[in-house]
Amino acid sequence: MLLGKVVGTVVSTKKESTLDGSTFLLVRGMDLEGKDTSTLVVAVDAVGAGVGEVVLYASGSSARQTEVTKDRPVDATIMAIVDQLEVGGKLKYVK
Amino acid sequence: MLLGKVVGTVVSTKKESTLDGSTFLLVRGMDLEGKDTSTLVVAVDAVGAGVGEVVLYASGSSARQTEVTKDRPVDATIMAIVDQLEVGGKLKYVK
Amino acid sequence: MLLGKVVGTVVSTKKESTLDGSTFLLVRGMDLEGKDTSTLVVAVDAVGAGVGEVVLYASGSSARQTEVTKDRPVDATIMAIVDQLEVGGKLKYVK
Amino acid sequence: MLLGKVVGTVVSTKKESTLDGSTFLLVRGMDLEGKDTSTLVVAVDAVGAGVGEVVLYASGSSARQTEVTKDRPVDATIMAIVDQLEVGGKLKYVK
Amino acid sequence: MLLGKVVGTVVSTKKESTLDGSTFLLVRGMDLEGKDTSTLVVAVDAVGAGVGEVVLYASGSSARQTEVTKDRPVDATIMAIVDQLEVGGKLKYVK
């Protein structure tokens, strides 16, 4: 999984019918110092994440292993909201 | 999924027979400022997207989870046309 | 799928037995101006492509969705020969 | 698989229910000289790896081929702890 | 598949039990001039490749389509030893 921060939302009315009701969130990659990376993905939310939260998202076929995304054309799913990141014995991030 | 803009079309007469009838669109990656990225993919269209539209496309096996692409050698499928992008409370893109 | 140009061939006598008879082609990534990119893959040919031709190739599990590559350890398959690329109303490439 | 070093841990209480009980480790990519690369992933641990250890992790659907990760939305799994790396007849790393 | 050169070996005693007996080889990416690229993967060997040999390896789920790797958490498998690379009518590499 990759670390990211939810930075926004995508609205789409014309989409694959199996995606009706899905929430599309813009996720910016984040490094261990809390800085943005160049990575930008649109992920379906499976855990009730909101803008500003630090999350883990799964990519590829693994993104479809949730009830929300099963058998749907989804290749990125937020599947955890991060509470803490600990690196070298120090807390790098606390929600 | 990744954000992109449809910039053109690909014509191919000699192709895998299961792809007869598929529309191949050239999709250029797009950042949140609306600028092109270096990413260029050829995606099959599942939602009636046209040149100039901002879209979301799914990659890998997820690209095959639509009626149009099921069991076909397709690794990129446009599955939503973007109406709005909202970042930090501001509309970054409106169709 | 990605755009590429067939630039050469690979000969291998010692290989997975399920790959006997497969043709391995060297494919160099190509941008919309016809220039090489840094991408280099070895793809199995499913459509009779030859050196010098511009092609589309599928990657990952999608590369196995053809008769030639089904259930084989192949992660890149040429599945279309490009006749035309049209961008912004202009023909960027004609075979 | 890719080579990496476990550098930290991720705590998450709100996550996909199938991930309850999984250990999320921060893994930094490592080159053959033992230096960090820019790669950073969050992997589920299948072998009891700890912070500071050099590991191999599998990505994508292959990450789900363990008892711990089967049918779960996991796209990176640590599946080996490295004891030795030998390159050009020399030991580059010994645990 | 990607082109690479076997540069070393990895020893691991603590690993996923389904990987017991697998040979882990360090593979460095190679370009058409025979130069190293920055790519470094650890691949399971399916064809008896040795250090110094030029090989093709498959990634992702395709890496599991061999007897040696089926249903195992392996995302990179060497599935051919290269005898010759021919580019533009010239032999770029001969074993």
Short mmCIF file of C-alpha atoms in Angstrom, two decimals:
data_model
loop_
_atom_site.label_atom_id
_atom_site.label_comp_id
_atom_site.label_asym_id
_atom_site.label_seq_id
_atom_site.Cartn_x
_atom_site.Cartn_y
_atom_site.Cartn_z
CA MET A 1 0.00 0.00 0.00
CA LEU A 2 1.06 3.57 -0.41
CA LEU A 3 0.84 6.51 1.92
CA GLY A 4 -1.18 9.52 0.81
CA LYS A 5 -3.23 12.49 1.87
CA VAL A 6 -6.80 13.07 0.67
CA VAL A 7 -6.71 16.48 -1.05
CA GLY A 8 -10.02 16.70 -2.87
CA THR A 9 -12.95 15.10 -4.62
CA VAL A 10 -13.99 14.19 -8.16
CA VAL A 11 -17.56 14.55 -9.41
CA SER A 12 -18.64 12.44 -12.38
CA THR A 13 -22.18 11.82 -13.57
CA LYS A 14 -21.30 9.84 -16.71
CA LYS A 15 -19.47 6.74 -15.54
CA GLU A 16 -19.50 2.94 -15.64
CA SER A 17 -22.86 1.95 -14.13
CA THR A 18 -21.23 -0.35 -11.54
CA LEU A 19 -19.56 2.73 -10.06
CA ASP A 20 -22.80 4.55 -9.22
CA GLY A 21 -22.66 5.55 -5.58
CA SER A 22 -18.85 5.26 -5.29
CA THR A 23 -16.96 8.20 -3.78
CA PHE A 24 -13.91 9.26 -5.79
CA LEU A 25 -11.20 10.97 -3.74
CA LEU A 26 -8.08 12.74 -5.00
CA VAL A 27 -5.08 11.35 -3.11
CA ARG A 28 -1.66 12.99 -3.18
CA GLY A 29 1.36 10.86 -2.27
CA MET A 30 3.07 11.79 1.02
CA ASP A 31 6.61 11.11 2.27
CA LEU A 32 7.69 10.43 5.87
CA GLU A 33 8.28 14.15 6.49
CA GLY A 34 4.64 14.84 5.58
CA LYS A 35 5.60 16.45 2.27
CA ASP A 36 3.71 15.91 -0.97
CA THR A 37 5.19 13.64 -3.61
CA SER A 38 4.40 13.91 -7.32
CA THR A 39 2.03 10.93 -7.17
CA LEU A 40 -1.65 11.73 -7.73
CA VAL A 41 -4.35 9.06 -7.86
CA VAL A 42 -8.12 8.95 -7.74
CA ALA A 43 -9.16 6.32 -5.22
CA VAL A 44 -12.51 4.87 -4.21
CA ASP A 45 -13.14 5.22 -0.50
CA ALA A 46 -13.90 2.05 1.49
CA VAL A 47 -13.49 3.39 5.02
CA GLY A 48 -15.15 6.81 5.25
CA ALA A 49 -12.01 8.91 4.72
CA GLY A 50 -12.34 12.68 4.34
CA VAL A 51 -10.35 15.53 2.85
CA GLY A 52 -7.19 16.23 4.89
CA GLU A 53 -6.79 12.72 6.28
CA VAL A 54 -3.67 10.60 5.86
CA VAL A 55 -4.56 7.23 4.38
CA LEU A 56 -3.26 3.96 2.99
CA TYR A 57 -4.50 2.94 -0.42
CA ALA A 58 -4.13 -0.36 -2.27
CA SER A 59 -3.60 -0.51 -6.04
CA GLY A 60 -4.28 -3.00 -8.82
CA SER A 61 -6.40 -6.12 -8.31
CA SER A 62 -5.92 -5.77 -4.54
CA ALA A 63 -8.05 -2.62 -4.73
CA ARG A 64 -11.01 -4.84 -5.64
CA GLN A 65 -10.83 -7.02 -2.50
CA THR A 66 -13.44 -5.02 -0.57
CA GLU A 67 -17.24 -5.18 -0.56
CA VAL A 68 -17.44 -1.68 -2.03
CA THR A 69 -15.14 -2.41 -4.98
CA LYS A 70 -15.57 -6.14 -5.77
CA ASP A 71 -15.90 -6.84 -9.53
CA ARG A 72 -15.77 -3.11 -10.31
CA PRO A 73 -13.30 -1.28 -12.58
CA VAL A 74 -11.45 0.21 -9.60
CA ASP A 75 -7.65 0.10 -9.35
CA ALA A 76 -7.10 2.23 -6.23
CA THR A 77 -8.99 1.95 -2.92
CA ILE A 78 -8.47 3.70 0.39
CA MET A 79 -8.56 0.93 2.95
CA ALA A 80 -7.15 2.50 6.11
CA ILE A 81 -7.03 5.89 7.81
CA VAL A 82 -3.64 6.44 9.45
CA ASP A 83 -3.52 7.30 13.16
CA GLN A 84 0.24 7.21 13.68
CA LEU A 85 3.47 6.80 11.75
CA GLU A 86 6.49 5.76 13.83
CA VAL A 87 9.98 5.80 12.31
CA GLY A 88 13.22 5.16 14.21
CA GLY A 89 11.41 5.27 17.55
CA LYS A 90 9.93 8.72 16.82
CA LEU A 91 6.35 9.61 15.97
CA LYS A 92 6.51 11.21 12.54
CA TYR A 93 2.77 11.73 12.33
CA VAL A 94 -0.10 11.69 14.80
CA LYS A 95 -3.66 12.26 13.65
CA MET B 1 -7.60 5.51 -11.29
CA LEU B 2 -5.64 8.23 -12.95
CA LEU B 3 -6.68 11.60 -14.26
CA GLY B 4 -6.19 12.32 -17.95
CA LYS B 5 -7.36 14.25 -20.96
CA VAL B 6 -8.41 12.57 -24.21
CA VAL B 7 -6.09 14.03 -26.86
CA GLY B 8 -6.62 11.84 -29.90
CA THR B 9 -7.49 8.53 -31.49
CA VAL B 10 -5.71 5.43 -32.73
CA VAL B 11 -6.77 3.56 -35.86
CA SER B 12 -5.77 -0.09 -36.19
CA THR B 13 -7.14 -2.61 -38.66
CA LYS B 14 -4.82 -5.50 -37.75
CA LYS B 15 -5.51 -6.32 -34.12
CA GLU B 16 -6.53 -9.10 -31.75
CA SER B 17 -9.95 -10.26 -33.00
CA THR B 18 -11.57 -9.75 -29.58
CA LEU B 19 -10.82 -6.04 -29.91
CA ASP B 20 -12.86 -5.54 -33.11
CA GLY B 21 -15.23 -2.66 -32.50
CA SER B 22 -13.29 -1.19 -29.56
CA THR B 23 -12.47 2.52 -29.63
CA PHE B 24 -8.84 3.32 -28.79
CA LEU B 25 -8.30 6.77 -27.34
CA LEU B 26 -4.99 8.54 -26.66
CA VAL B 27 -5.04 9.82 -23.09
CA ARG B 28 -2.48 12.29 -21.75
CA GLY B 29 -1.99 12.48 -17.99
CA MET B 30 -3.17 15.72 -16.35
CA ASP B 31 -2.23 17.35 -13.04
CA LEU B 32 -4.48 19.38 -10.73
CA GLU B 33 -3.53 22.62 -12.49
CA GLY B 34 -4.81 21.18 -15.77
CA LYS B 35 -1.30 20.77 -17.17
CA ASP B 36 -0.13 17.76 -19.16
CA THR B 37 2.10 15.19 -17.49
CA SER B 38 4.50 12.93 -19.38
CA THR B 39 2.12 9.96 -19.10
CA LEU B 40 0.59 8.75 -22.37
CA VAL B 41 -1.68 5.72 -22.58
CA VAL B 42 -4.04 4.22 -25.12
CA ALA B 43 -7.30 3.40 -23.38
CA VAL B 44 -10.46 1.64 -24.49
CA ASP B 45 -13.53 3.79 -24.01
CA ALA B 46 -16.38 2.39 -21.90
CA VAL B 47 -18.41 5.57 -21.37
CA GLY B 48 -18.59 7.48 -24.65
CA ALA B 49 -15.73 9.90 -23.97
CA GLY B 50 -14.58 12.24 -26.71
CA VAL B 51 -11.45 14.20 -27.60
CA GLY B 52 -10.91 17.11 -25.18
CA GLU B 53 -12.73 15.57 -22.23
CA VAL B 54 -11.16 15.03 -18.82
CA VAL B 55 -11.53 11.43 -17.75
CA LEU B 56 -10.64 8.79 -15.18
CA TYR B 57 -9.11 5.59 -16.46
CA ALA B 58 -8.44 2.32 -14.67
CA SER B 59 -5.33 0.24 -15.38
CA GLY B 60 -4.35 -3.41 -15.13
CA SER B 61 -6.86 -6.18 -14.48
CA SER B 62 -9.33 -3.57 -13.18
CA ALA B 63 -9.55 -2.26 -16.74
CA ARG B 64 -11.26 -5.53 -17.71
CA GLN B 65 -14.13 -5.22 -15.20
CA THR B 66 -16.57 -3.69 -17.71
CA GLU B 67 -18.87 -5.29 -20.28
CA VAL B 68 -16.88 -3.71 -23.11
CA THR B 69 -13.50 -5.04 -21.94
CA LYS B 70 -14.23 -8.33 -20.12
CA ASP B 71 -11.77 -11.14 -21.08
CA ARG B 72 -10.07 -8.88 -23.61
CA PRO B 73 -6.37 -7.90 -23.74
CA VAL B 74 -7.09 -4.39 -22.47
CA ASP B 75 -5.06 -2.84 -19.64
CA ALA B 76 -6.48 0.72 -19.64
CA THR B 77 -10.16 1.67 -19.76
CA ILE B 78 -11.85 5.05 -19.49
CA MET B 79 -14.61 4.52 -16.96
CA ALA B 80 -15.71 8.03 -16.00
CA ILE B 81 -15.97 11.48 -17.56
CA VAL B 82 -15.03 14.15 -15.01
CA ASP B 83 -17.52 16.98 -14.33
CA GLN B 84 -15.70 18.68 -11.46
CA LEU B 85 -12.46 18.53 -9.53
CA GLU B 86 -12.54 20.18 -6.11
CA VAL B 87 -9.30 20.71 -4.14
CA GLY B 88 -9.00 22.62 -0.87
CA GLY B 89 -12.55 23.92 -1.19
CA LYS B 90 -11.89 25.38 -4.65
CA LEU B 91 -13.11 24.13 -8.00
CA LYS B 92 -9.97 23.33 -9.97
CA TYR B 93 -11.89 22.10 -13.00
CA VAL B 94 -15.47 22.40 -14.22
CA LYS B 95 -16.55 20.75 -17.45
CA MET C 1 -2.04 -0.08 -23.68
CA LEU C 2 1.16 1.68 -24.56
CA LEU C 3 2.48 2.93 -27.84
CA GLY C 4 5.76 1.51 -29.09
CA LYS C 5 7.89 0.68 -32.09
CA VAL C 6 9.25 -2.81 -32.77
CA VAL C 7 13.03 -2.39 -32.90
CA GLY C 8 14.39 -5.92 -32.81
CA THR C 9 14.13 -9.55 -31.81
CA VAL C 10 15.25 -11.78 -28.95
CA VAL C 11 16.44 -15.34 -29.47
CA SER C 12 16.26 -17.74 -26.54
CA THR C 13 16.59 -21.51 -26.68
CA LYS C 14 16.45 -22.15 -22.92
CA LYS C 15 13.07 -20.90 -21.75
CA GLU C 16 9.90 -21.91 -19.96
CA SER C 17 8.48 -24.80 -22.00
CA THR C 18 5.08 -23.11 -22.40
CA LEU C 19 6.84 -20.35 -24.36
CA ASP C 20 8.18 -22.64 -27.10
CA GLY C 21 7.14 -21.17 -30.41
CA SER C 22 6.49 -17.66 -29.08
CA THR C 23 8.07 -14.72 -30.89
CA PHE C 24 9.82 -12.23 -28.59
CA LEU C 25 10.03 -8.72 -29.97
CA LEU C 26 11.96 -5.76 -28.55
CA VAL C 27 9.61 -2.79 -28.29
CA ARG C 28 10.82 0.75 -27.66
CA GLY C 29 8.33 3.25 -26.25
CA MET C 30 7.30 6.04 -28.66
CA ASP C 31 5.83 9.49 -28.00
CA LEU C 32 3.33 11.37 -30.17
CA GLU C 33 6.14 13.05 -32.13
CA GLY C 34 7.45 9.62 -33.12
CA LYS C 35 10.46 9.92 -30.82
CA ASP C 36 11.81 7.08 -28.71
CA THR C 37 11.14 7.08 -24.98
CA SER C 38 13.34 5.32 -22.42
CA THR C 39 10.88 2.43 -22.10
CA LEU C 40 12.09 -0.92 -23.43
CA VAL C 41 10.06 -4.12 -23.14
CA VAL C 42 10.16 -7.58 -24.64
CA ALA C 43 6.67 -8.45 -25.87
CA VAL C 44 5.15 -11.59 -27.32
CA ASP C 45 3.58 -10.99 -30.71
CA ALA C 46 -0.10 -11.89 -31.15
CA VAL C 47 -0.80 -10.12 -34.44
CA GLY C 48 2.10 -10.72 -36.82
CA ALA C 49 3.96 -7.46 -36.13
CA GLY C 50 7.38 -6.92 -37.70
CA VAL C 51 10.46 -4.81 -37.01
CA GLY C 52 9.78 -1.11 -37.74
CA GLU C 53 6.05 -1.23 -37.11
CA VAL C 54 4.25 0.98 -34.61
CA VAL C 55 2.20 -1.13 -32.23
CA LEU C 56 0.04 -1.17 -29.13
CA TYR C 57 1.00 -3.59 -26.39
CA ALA C 58 -0.88 -4.62 -23.27
CA SER C 59 0.90 -5.31 -19.98
CA GLY C 60 0.25 -7.39 -16.88
CA SER C 61 -2.53 -9.98 -16.68
CA SER C 62 -4.20 -8.32 -19.67
CA ALA C 63 -1.27 -9.54 -21.77
CA ARG C 64 -2.49 -13.11 -21.18
CA GLN C 65 -5.99 -12.56 -22.63
CA THR C 66 -5.12 -13.87 -26.09
CA GLU C 67 -4.99 -17.40 -27.51
CA VAL C 68 -1.23 -17.14 -28.00
CA THR C 69 -0.49 -16.09 -24.41
CA LYS C 70 -3.23 -17.66 -22.26
CA ASP C 71 -1.85 -19.26 -19.04
CA ARG C 72 1.72 -18.44 -20.06
CA PRO C 73 4.28 -16.37 -18.12
CA VAL C 74 3.89 -13.40 -20.47
CA ASP C 75 3.41 -9.86 -19.15
CA ALA C 76 3.58 -7.88 -22.42
CA THR C 77 1.76 -8.72 -25.66
CA ILE C 78 1.51 -6.81 -28.92
CA MET C 79 -2.18 -6.81 -29.75
CA ALA C 80 -2.55 -4.19 -32.46
CA ILE C 81 -0.56 -2.72 -35.34
CA VAL C 82 -1.16 1.02 -35.58
CA ASP C 83 -2.35 2.46 -38.91
CA GLN C 84 -2.96 6.05 -37.83
CA LEU C 85 -2.53 8.35 -34.86
CA GLU C 86 -4.70 11.46 -34.89
CA VAL C 87 -4.11 14.24 -32.35
CA GLY C 88 -5.86 17.62 -32.33
CA GLY C 89 -7.36 16.97 -35.77
CA LYS C 90 -3.94 16.27 -37.33
CA LEU C 91 -2.51 12.95 -38.44
CA LYS C 92 0.63 12.48 -36.33
CA TYR C 93 1.43 9.10 -37.83
CA VAL C 94 0.30 7.19 -40.90
CA LYS C 95 1.64 3.72 -41.63
CA MET D 1 10.27 -8.98 -5.39
CA LEU D 2 12.02 -5.86 -4.27
CA LEU D 3 14.68 -5.31 -1.67
CA GLY D 4 13.88 -3.02 1.25
CA LYS D 5 14.58 -2.17 4.85
CA VAL D 6 11.85 -2.00 7.50
CA VAL D 7 12.02 1.54 8.88
CA GLY D 8 8.86 1.93 10.92
CA THR D 9 5.27 1.07 11.66
CA VAL D 10 1.82 2.38 10.81
CA VAL D 11 -1.04 2.42 13.32
CA SER D 12 -4.59 2.50 11.97
CA THR D 13 -7.77 1.81 13.92
CA LYS D 14 -10.23 2.64 11.14
CA LYS D 15 -9.55 0.20 8.32
CA GLU D 16 -11.12 -2.44 6.11
CA SER D 17 -12.44 -5.09 8.52
CA THR D 18 -10.55 -7.92 6.78
CA LEU D 19 -7.31 -6.18 7.78
CA ASP D 20 -7.93 -6.34 11.53
CA GLY D 21 -4.89 -7.91 13.13
CA SER D 22 -2.54 -7.23 10.20
CA THR D 23 0.80 -5.56 10.95
CA PHE D 24 1.60 -2.63 8.64
CA LEU D 25 5.31 -1.94 8.22
CA LEU D 26 6.96 1.01 6.50
CA VAL D 27 9.53 -0.33 4.04
CA ARG D 28 12.16 1.87 2.39
CA GLY D 29 13.74 0.63 -0.85
CA MET D 30 17.44 -0.31 -0.57
CA ASP D 31 20.15 -0.60 -3.23
CA LEU D 32 23.05 -3.07 -3.33
CA GLU D 33 25.31 -0.65 -1.43
CA GLY D 34 22.78 -0.61 1.43
CA LYS D 35 21.65 2.93 0.63
CA ASP D 36 18.04 4.08 0.73
CA THR D 37 16.17 4.56 -2.53
CA SER D 38 13.19 6.90 -2.92
CA THR D 39 10.72 4.00 -2.82
CA LEU D 40 8.46 3.88 0.24
CA VAL D 41 5.73 1.27 0.67
CA VAL D 42 3.53 0.04 3.49
CA ALA D 43 3.65 -3.76 3.53
CA VAL D 44 1.83 -6.38 5.53
CA ASP D 45 4.19 -8.69 7.37
CA ALA D 46 3.91 -12.44 6.71
CA VAL D 47 7.18 -13.61 8.29
CA GLY D 48 7.69 -11.80 11.59
CA ALA D 49 9.98 -9.06 10.29
CA GLY D 50 11.00 -6.22 12.60
CA VAL D 51 12.25 -2.66 12.29
CA GLY D 52 15.82 -2.55 10.94
CA GLU D 53 15.66 -5.83 9.04
CA VAL D 54 16.39 -6.18 5.33
CA VAL D 55 13.50 -7.91 3.59
CA LEU D 56 12.01 -8.98 0.28
CA TYR D 57 8.46 -7.89 -0.43
CA ALA D 58 6.10 -8.96 -3.21
CA SER D 59 3.69 -6.51 -4.87
CA GLY D 60 0.36 -6.72 -6.65
CA SER D 61 -1.77 -9.87 -6.70
CA SER D 62 1.31 -11.89 -5.69
CA ALA D 63 1.15 -10.13 -2.33
CA ARG D 64 -2.10 -11.99 -1.66
CA GLN D 65 -0.65 -15.50 -2.09
CA THR D 66 -0.05 -16.05 1.64
CA GLU D 67 -2.34 -17.25 4.43
CA VAL D 68 -2.12 -13.86 6.14
CA THR D 69 -3.13 -11.84 3.06
CA LYS D 70 -5.40 -14.15 1.00
CA ASP D 71 -8.53 -12.32 -0.33
CA ARG D 72 -7.53 -9.13 1.48
CA PRO D 73 -6.95 -5.66 -0.04
CA VAL D 74 -3.17 -5.97 0.35
CA ASP D 75 -0.79 -5.12 -2.49
CA ALA D 76 2.57 -5.43 -0.70
CA THR D 77 3.66 -8.29 1.58
CA ILE D 78 6.98 -9.01 3.25
CA MET D 79 7.66 -12.64 2.50
CA ALA D 80 11.33 -13.12 3.32
CA ILE D 81 13.93 -11.77 5.74
CA VAL D 82 17.30 -11.45 4.01
CA ASP D 83 20.33 -13.16 5.57
CA GLN D 84 22.87 -12.49 2.83
CA LEU D 85 23.27 -10.63 -0.44
CA GLU D 86 26.11 -11.84 -2.66
CA VAL D 87 27.13 -9.83 -5.74
CA GLY D 88 30.12 -10.56 -7.95
CA GLY D 89 31.47 -13.14 -5.49
CA LYS D 90 31.42 -10.64 -2.60
CA LEU D 91 29.06 -10.50 0.35
CA LYS D 92 27.35 -7.11 0.08
CA TYR D 93 25.20 -7.68 3.16
CA VAL D 94 25.22 -10.11 6.04
CA LYS D 95 22.54 -9.98 8.71
CA MET E 1 9.02 -9.03 -20.03
CA LEU E 2 12.07 -7.02 -19.19
CA LEU E 3 15.69 -7.51 -20.07
CA GLY E 4 18.16 -7.97 -17.24
CA LYS E 5 21.46 -9.45 -16.14
CA VAL E 6 21.78 -11.81 -13.17
CA VAL E 7 24.25 -10.11 -10.82
CA GLY E 8 23.96 -12.03 -7.58
CA THR E 9 22.03 -14.15 -5.13
CA VAL E 10 19.91 -13.66 -2.03
CA VAL E 11 19.99 -16.04 0.93
CA SER E 12 16.98 -16.14 3.22
CA THR E 13 16.20 -18.79 5.82
CA LYS E 14 13.10 -17.11 7.30
CA LYS E 15 10.58 -16.87 4.49
CA GLU E 16 7.05 -17.82 3.46
CA SER E 17 6.94 -21.61 3.67
CA THR E 18 5.72 -21.98 0.08
CA LEU E 19 9.01 -20.44 -1.05
CA ASP E 20 11.23 -23.12 0.49
CA GLY E 21 13.56 -24.41 -2.21
CA SER E 22 13.14 -21.39 -4.49
CA THR E 23 16.28 -19.70 -5.82
CA PHE E 24 16.28 -15.91 -5.45
CA LEU E 25 18.45 -14.09 -7.98
CA LEU E 26 19.37 -10.40 -8.06
CA VAL E 27 18.63 -9.06 -11.54
CA ARG E 28 19.87 -5.69 -12.75
CA GLY E 29 18.04 -4.06 -15.67
CA MET E 30 20.06 -3.86 -18.93
CA ASP E 31 19.66 -1.60 -21.96
CA LEU E 32 20.35 -2.49 -25.60
CA GLU E 33 23.98 -1.31 -25.30
CA GLY E 34 24.52 -3.83 -22.49
CA LYS E 35 24.66 -1.09 -19.84
CA ASP E 36 23.05 -1.37 -16.42
CA THR E 37 19.83 0.52 -15.74
CA SER E 38 18.72 1.60 -12.27
CA THR E 39 16.19 -1.25 -12.06
CA LEU E 40 16.96 -3.94 -9.46
CA VAL E 41 14.63 -6.86 -8.78
CA VAL E 42 14.83 -10.16 -6.96
CA ALA E 43 13.45 -12.87 -9.23
CA VAL E 44 12.75 -16.54 -8.76
CA ASP E 45 14.53 -18.69 -11.30
CA ALA E 46 12.43 -21.03 -13.47
CA VAL E 47 15.01 -21.96 -16.13
CA GLY E 48 18.36 -22.60 -14.42
CA ALA E 49 19.87 -19.15 -14.97
CA GLY E 50 23.23 -18.32 -13.39
CA VAL E 51 25.13 -15.21 -12.36
CA GLY E 52 26.33 -13.25 -15.42
CA GLU E 53 23.61 -14.45 -17.78
CA VAL E 54 21.29 -12.11 -19.68
CA VAL E 55 17.68 -13.06 -19.05
CA LEU E 56 14.05 -12.15 -19.57
CA TYR E 57 11.86 -11.92 -16.49
CA ALA E 58 8.10 -11.60 -16.18
CA SER E 59 6.47 -9.48 -13.48
CA GLY E 60 3.17 -9.43 -11.63
CA SER E 61 0.63 -12.25 -11.87
CA SER E 62 2.37 -13.47 -15.04
CA ALA E 63 5.34 -14.40 -12.86
CA ARG E 64 3.16 -17.09 -11.26
CA GLN E 65 2.34 -18.91 -14.53
CA THR E 66 5.11 -21.50 -14.15
CA GLU E 67 5.24 -24.79 -12.24
CA VAL E 68 7.91 -23.41 -9.91
CA THR E 69 5.93 -20.28 -8.95
CA LYS E 70 2.24 -21.26 -9.20
CA ASP E 71 0.17 -20.00 -6.21
CA ARG E 72 3.29 -18.60 -4.55
CA PRO E 73 3.92 -14.98 -3.46
CA VAL E 74 6.31 -14.37 -6.36
CA ASP E 75 6.04 -11.27 -8.55
CA ALA E 76 9.17 -11.68 -10.70
CA THR E 77 10.30 -14.86 -12.47
CA ILE E 78 13.16 -15.49 -14.87
CA MET E 79 11.60 -17.42 -17.72
CA ALA E 80 14.17 -17.25 -20.51
CA ILE E 81 17.93 -17.07 -20.93
CA VAL E 82 18.83 -14.78 -23.82
CA ASP E 83 21.06 -16.15 -26.63
CA GLN E 84 20.89 -13.20 -29.00
CA LEU E 85 19.56 -9.66 -29.24
CA GLU E 86 19.19 -8.31 -32.78
CA VAL E 87 18.41 -4.64 -33.34
CA GLY E 88 18.33 -2.90 -36.73
CA GLY E 89 19.84 -5.92 -38.44
CA LYS E 90 22.84 -5.98 -36.07
CA LEU E 91 23.58 -8.42 -33.29
CA LYS E 92 23.71 -6.33 -30.12
CA TYR E 93 24.37 -9.29 -27.86
CA VAL E 94 25.48 -12.87 -28.39
CA LYS E 95 25.84 -15.24 -25.46
#
